[in-house]
Amino acid sequence: MKKLIMILFIPIILFSACKQEEKRSTNPFFSEFNTPYNVPPFDKIDTSHFIPAFEKGIIDQQAEIDAIVNCKEAPTFENTVIALDKSGSLLTRVSRVFGTINGANTNPALQNINRKIAPKTTKHRDNISLNEKLFQRIKKVYENRETSNLDADQKRVVEKYYEDFVRDGANLNETDKAKLRELNQKLSTLSIKFGENLLAETNTNFKLIIDKQEDLAGLPQGIIDASSDAARADSLVGKWVFTLQKPLMIPFLQYAKNRDLREKLYRGYFMRCNNNNKFDNKQILLDIANLRAERAKLLGFKTYAEYSISRNMAQTPEKVYEFLTGIFNPAQEVAKKDRDEMQKIIKKEGGKFNLAPWDWWYYAEKLRKEKYNLDESELKPYFVLDNVRNGMFYVANKLYGLTFTRKTNIPVYHPEVETYEVKEANGNYAGILYIDFYPRSGKRPGAWCGAIREQVYEKGKRIPPIVSMVCNFTRPTGSDPSLLTWDEVTTMFHEFGHGLHNIFTDGKYDRTAGSLPRDMVELPSQIMENWAAQPEVIRYYGKHYQTGEVIPNELLEKLQKSMVFNQGFETVEYVAASLLDLDWHSFTEPKKIDVLAFEKESMDKIKLMKEILPRYRSTYFSHIIGGYAAGYYVYLWAAVLDSDAFQAFVDSGDIFNKEIAAKFRKHILTEGGTDEGMIQYKKFRGQDPSIDPLLKKRGLK
Ligand SMILES: [Zn+2]
């Protein structure tokens, strides 16, 4: 009965009342899937199947909970904790399939289901977590845990469930419980609205339409072709369209000579959900922050940040503030130096303006060229999507012996989705991997990875998982294959790392299997980015799309050297957003404030330089609406861990050291949920993590 967590984002999973009982007999969710590897029969699942499946899922789980509560025997690990852990299988099954499709390929009908189902699942979850009799049974098992012959794994499962119940309000009186339910309902509805507004503002409401060829000056041909394809898709033949999706927006900011158009596009981006129209998220965000503050207080915490961080490795918001500001200051020093050098370029070119936020990418490219003689567009021809994907499979093979075989007989939710059978070195089946690479109007921005079905033990036997990776990468054009940016290359390895975590997780109990603290969850993903950047790995996947020539040494060296480039900017915009997130979750009581003024004050506090905006502004900060509330900092926290962990490979003289890989796999990827994060980390590393490898990697030390 694990809480459904998709990496990067929690798709809010939902349910509703329904009149489709007659469809039950043919509803694929109500019988064995009967597909290869038991994957969901995406080709047979119809929109109309979801609501009945959610409804039955809720009823079934409620019956399972009732059976636990009404059990005449004294509470035991078996009859209470295991029974709870195993409950809700239909609901989990439909939630995961729905979450997968709704995130990657949504439409108004699915959004509508989402809105209808959310209040029902929220209510159902509350019916479990606030069930007094159930809690009393769990509490009994918890109190007897030292004397009931439980092994270490079982004891931890009991402790985690007990803690969950307390954190979900089980110790509250009836009045406060009712209050909590109300807050949960409101939060669930507001979160959906926030996401829908953002989807519309990113994919639909803003487009930069160009009809004069001269306005394309500076852009690489591949980007011009892609924007022409985008225009054609909008029936704007002979024009060029730039959207706020990153594969089109970032190159425009990097290369377009027309400064006014750069500003227009970037403004479109950073004003999302802040246009005082029906897609505005200001009030929604404030309401969410206030409701969370109330919720935290009700549960005995000073702030939501305290509530959220208390179960992470960092433990307290103070520690996170200290960690972030400690890195912010040196990073901003570096960013300011870069800014000054860019300003010199502007002056040299005769520009009479100060560098503005929409200029950063453009002049950063020029500075990159000046400093490293490297133009990002020189790299792209070597980063063919298919080769990069094979490169990440190669790394997984060298480290862990895994093999990946493309499948064509597995049902998918969209024809662009690729599927792979994963096998261990000894040939044992290890899972199925779905990969969905390209942007679509029904796809959320960003990249993420989740399980369509997690590993599970049935009758003592482990069933491997079905994993899904979703990205928004550069599309192929009419003439060229998909050619990736460096950022896309590392993002692919990153999400794949989450995938490996899913594939290797092995645990009998749903509650603890694969469950890492929030600020450790990015360790499995981010460590993969280190391999993506190793010369021998780049040589493996970096082959010219026309000639097949391996990336020349000279270019590779330039890329390596330039890896510290712009790290000041990247770190500053990230840390600024992380601090903004913490500030939104540090209310000790609900506030009536102006959202934009609050944001400004938050950024003024750290003296954020005016040429850089926080990576996410309040009205489109979807991470903190989903699963990363008071938790956007976790990527940097985990970056300390991933840099330190990778250093173990480097220090051994072999980046594919099988012995170290086996330790990493065992203590972090396979058994990471069996004990506290730091304990598991030290089992792998044999010592505390050091921050030095990270600072060095980013050129901040
Ligand atoms: Zn991630």
Coordinates of C-alpha atoms and ligand atoms in Angstrom, one line a residue, residues 7-8 447 494-495 498 521-522 525-526 628 635, ligand 1:
I7 CA 9.5 10.5 -9.9
L8 CA 9.6 14.2 -10.5
A447 CA 11.0 14.4 -18.1
H494 CA 19.1 10.7 -15.5
E495 CA 15.6 9.2 -16.1
H498 CA 15.4 6.1 -12.0
V521 CA 15.7 9.6 -4.6
E522 CA 17.8 11.5 -7.1
S525 CA 19.3 9.0 -11.4
Q526 CA 21.9 11.7 -11.1
Y628 CA 8.4 18.1 -4.3
Y635 CA 18.4 17.5 -6.5
Ligands
ZN1 ZN 15.0 12.7 -11.3

